[in-house]
C-alpha atoms as one frame of an Amber mdcrd trajectory, in Angstrom:
protein
  20.972  27.185  -2.648  21.078  23.742  -4.254  19.271  20.909  -2.495  21.798
  18.078  -2.551  19.945  15.303  -0.689  19.144  12.607  -3.221  15.727  10.998
  -3.516  16.133   7.255  -2.959  13.547   4.526  -3.617  11.729   5.009  -0.284
  11.766   8.747  -0.973  10.217   8.133  -4.398   7.379   6.299  -2.698   6.892
   8.972  -0.037   6.642  11.734  -2.630   4.263   9.756  -4.838   2.014   8.952
  -1.865   2.032  12.611  -0.805   1.179  13.870  -4.299  -1.748  11.482  -4.651
  -3.035  12.685  -1.287  -2.619  16.337  -2.334  -4.464  15.726  -5.603  -7.557
  14.297  -3.966  -7.419  16.749  -1.048  -7.412  19.655  -3.502 -10.708  18.533
  -5.030 -13.315  20.163  -2.831 -16.139  17.845  -3.850 -17.578  14.794  -2.184
 -18.078  12.880  -5.435 -15.141  12.999  -7.830 -15.832  12.869 -11.563 -13.464
  12.300 -14.465 -13.239  16.045 -15.187 -11.862  16.620 -11.683  -8.889  14.331
 -12.414  -8.468  15.278 -16.053  -7.520  18.826 -14.994  -4.227  17.507 -13.619
  -3.460  15.477 -16.748  -4.284  18.385 -19.054  -2.534  21.010 -16.913   0.905
  19.601 -16.136   2.046  22.794 -14.410  -0.643  22.212 -11.771   0.709  18.705
 -11.251   4.279  20.059 -11.071   3.213  22.407  -8.277   1.849  19.541  -6.198
   4.980  17.443  -6.805   7.189  20.357  -5.737   5.005  20.906  -2.672   5.252
  17.240  -1.693   9.036  17.275  -2.142   9.325  20.415  -0.020   7.188  18.976
   2.766   9.224  15.769   2.915  12.767  17.018   2.338  12.675  20.711   3.252
  10.025  20.414   5.996   8.087  23.380   4.625   5.545  24.260   1.921   7.144
  25.531  -1.250   5.968  25.118  -4.828   8.902  26.496  -6.817  11.974  24.411
  -6.079  13.183  23.201  -9.486  16.023  25.723  -9.732  17.473  24.500  -6.431
  17.427  20.778  -7.231  20.372  18.672  -8.344  20.093  16.977 -11.739  19.315
  13.494 -10.445  16.476  14.737  -8.271  14.948  16.526 -11.243  14.947  13.239
 -13.131  13.335  11.443 -10.202  10.581  14.056  -9.969   9.968  13.653 -13.679
   9.639   9.885 -13.194   7.176  10.508 -10.372   5.152  12.778 -12.643   5.044
  10.141 -15.364   3.886   7.534 -12.854   1.180   9.795 -11.438  -0.089  10.663
 -14.913  -0.547   6.958 -15.578  -2.285   6.496 -12.232  -4.617   9.428 -12.883
  -5.599   7.981 -16.247  -6.438   4.723 -14.495  -8.428   6.548 -11.813 -10.328
   8.479 -14.478 -11.697   5.157 -15.710 -12.831   4.388 -12.148 -14.846   7.581
 -11.684 -17.199   8.535 -10.214 -15.666   7.820  -6.812 -15.701   9.201  -3.305
 -12.630   9.446  -1.072 -13.337   8.251   2.467  -9.831   8.340   3.987  -6.263
   9.092   2.902  -3.018   8.294   4.713  -4.795   7.563   7.992  -3.937   5.150
  10.772  -6.324   2.280  11.320  -6.078  -0.354  14.015  -8.011  -3.066  15.764
  -7.392  -5.640  18.454  -7.128  -9.349  17.843  -7.586 -11.871  20.635  -5.583
 -15.079  20.900  -4.276 -17.568  23.444  -0.641 -17.209  24.502   1.031 -19.299
  27.201  -2.376 -20.627  28.162  -3.738 -17.143  28.830  -6.086 -14.895  26.900
  -4.095 -12.184  25.148  -4.862  -9.340  22.783  -2.734  -7.359  20.371  -3.350
  -4.210  18.399  -2.736  -4.537  14.666  -3.182  -2.168  11.751  -1.220   0.440
   9.870  -1.524   3.523   7.664  -4.079   3.178   4.872  -3.034   4.970   1.687
  -6.565   5.375   0.446 -10.083   4.234   1.216 -12.698   5.048  -1.396 -15.999
   3.878  -2.804 -17.718   3.796  -6.164 -21.044   4.015  -4.399 -21.427   0.263
  -4.066 -18.105  -1.203  -2.968 -15.710   0.136  -0.336 -12.122  -0.282  -1.548
  -8.913  -0.103   0.457  -6.025   0.805  -1.842  -2.335   0.448  -1.086   0.174
   2.065  -3.467   3.321   0.011  -4.062   6.329   1.567  -5.792   8.766  -1.326
  -5.343   9.321  -4.532  -7.260   6.033  -5.831  -8.638   7.131  -9.139 -10.142
   4.888 -12.034  -9.028   3.323  -9.820  -6.347  -0.309  -9.342  -5.384  -1.152
 -13.011  -5.971  -1.727 -15.869  -3.524  -2.887 -19.475  -3.723  -4.167 -19.822
  -0.162  -4.078 -18.053   3.193  -1.326 -20.492   4.183   0.985 -18.622   1.775
   1.104 -15.650   4.179   2.525 -17.820   6.945   4.915 -19.963   4.896   8.505
 -18.644   5.328   9.275 -19.673   1.748   6.389 -17.656   0.317   6.006 -14.612
   2.550   8.336 -12.451   0.451   5.943 -12.797  -2.486   2.740 -12.475  -0.472
   3.615  -9.940   2.255   1.778  -7.157   0.414  -1.443  -9.179   0.341  -0.990
 -10.034   4.036  -0.596  -6.307   4.749  -3.739  -5.234   2.922  -5.761  -8.098
   4.434  -4.640  -6.785   7.835  -5.939  -3.350   6.830  -9.250  -4.898   5.796
  -9.581  -6.631   9.157  -8.705  -3.444  11.060 -11.094  -1.305   9.013 -13.968
  -3.713   9.540 -13.357  -3.689  13.279 -12.726   0.059  13.550 -15.349   1.397
  11.151 -17.915  -1.406  11.196 -17.947  -1.967   7.437 -19.832  -5.034   6.238
 -17.175  -5.857   3.663 -14.158  -4.337   1.910 -12.465  -4.986  -1.422  -8.642
  -5.062  -1.104  -6.665  -3.497  -3.947  -2.888  -3.381  -4.369  -1.744  -0.708
  -6.804   1.673  -1.650  -8.190   2.824   1.615  -9.703   5.405  -0.018 -11.973
   2.653  -2.120 -13.546   0.397   0.824 -14.374  -0.352   0.600 -18.089  -3.409
   1.780 -20.087  -5.264  -1.461 -19.278  -4.071  -1.857 -15.687  -6.415  -1.929
 -12.707  -5.308  -2.302  -9.065  -6.348  -5.602  -7.541  -5.472  -8.654  -5.471
  -5.585 -11.958  -7.305  -6.156 -15.509  -6.126  -4.836 -18.373  -8.228  -6.159
 -21.911  -8.054  -5.539 -24.693 -10.582  -3.877 -22.064 -12.805  -7.096 -20.030
 -12.846  -6.681 -16.426 -11.663  -9.635 -14.654 -10.083  -9.753 -11.160  -8.618
 -10.532 -10.910  -4.912 -13.780  -8.962  -4.680 -14.470  -9.464  -0.991 -12.358
  -9.724   2.147 -15.246 -11.563   3.805 -14.518 -14.597   1.649 -11.095 -14.947
   3.329 -11.551 -13.315   6.710 -12.225 -16.324   8.943  -9.297 -18.351   7.607
  -6.981 -15.313   7.729  -7.838 -14.441  11.328  -7.604 -18.068  12.454  -4.116
 -18.503  10.948  -3.009 -15.130  12.351  -4.113 -16.169  15.835  -2.112 -19.375
  15.522   0.985 -17.391  14.519   0.572 -14.955  17.411   0.141 -17.842  19.841
   3.438 -19.310  18.629   5.233 -15.957  18.905   4.063 -15.440  22.485   4.745
 -19.035  23.545   7.778 -18.744  25.843   8.416 -22.495  25.616   9.326 -22.110
  21.918  12.641 -20.302  21.355  13.190 -17.967  18.435  15.452 -19.563  15.823
  17.468 -18.060  13.011  16.169 -18.313   9.488  17.663 -20.948   7.210  17.146
 -18.727   4.167  20.375 -16.794   3.558  18.577 -14.530   1.057  16.637 -13.064
   3.968  19.894 -12.430   5.828  21.352 -10.460   2.935  18.489  -7.965   3.171
  18.415  -7.849   6.964  19.562  -4.641   8.644  20.877  -6.629  11.616  23.024
  -9.253   9.860  26.198  -7.669  11.236  24.921  -8.235  14.787  23.941 -11.895
  14.590  26.984 -12.807  12.471  25.091 -15.419  10.492  26.612 -14.350   7.173
């Protein structure tokens, strides 16, 4: 029976995330060496099996490793694109070995305290971490991104995350900084290095990272600690404004946001 449901962009990301998790979960070693990852690059049938398994889990809701004969043509092309992307990612990860996986696709959360309406409030923040690993010295939180990568993963200041005109470009950095904050609170880590992995940018010389730009000079963020106090302070200010009942919510003045909004037919702004 042919599987007719097409893999869309979110589906592409779900499958890629699942395959990366299956790859590292299948390596029954605490410390992963280059040879452990090279086996998937050298043996493409082994990689195909994991891709098929991930597809089956997501779309068929069951484990199955031989599904190619039941897939429509477009889905076969998408799975081939996923395989090409993962091969590139594995080659990048090989350069980063040895490494140790700490967590994969796990929820992390923490509470943040702030003042709202003159009262002490607290809110739980966090999300699902794609991958947390270490090279033995640095703990790295890695977030895979399969969408548009243009001008992403870069910020000039923490204020960028809270500027309505800049949040579309910096929302990924805001997200991974939130993960860093939650992980420090939940796990008690002294410091964490945030890394955004833009899959579309993965080339032979690519390395996942978050970059800060100042006076046209780009530097890689090595430590969340460097930015934590400013980030948390600005986040508390934002939360205080959101929970302030004396300040009404107002519609955005940026029509580009409205075009992407799932609720634009309700508000009637467009």
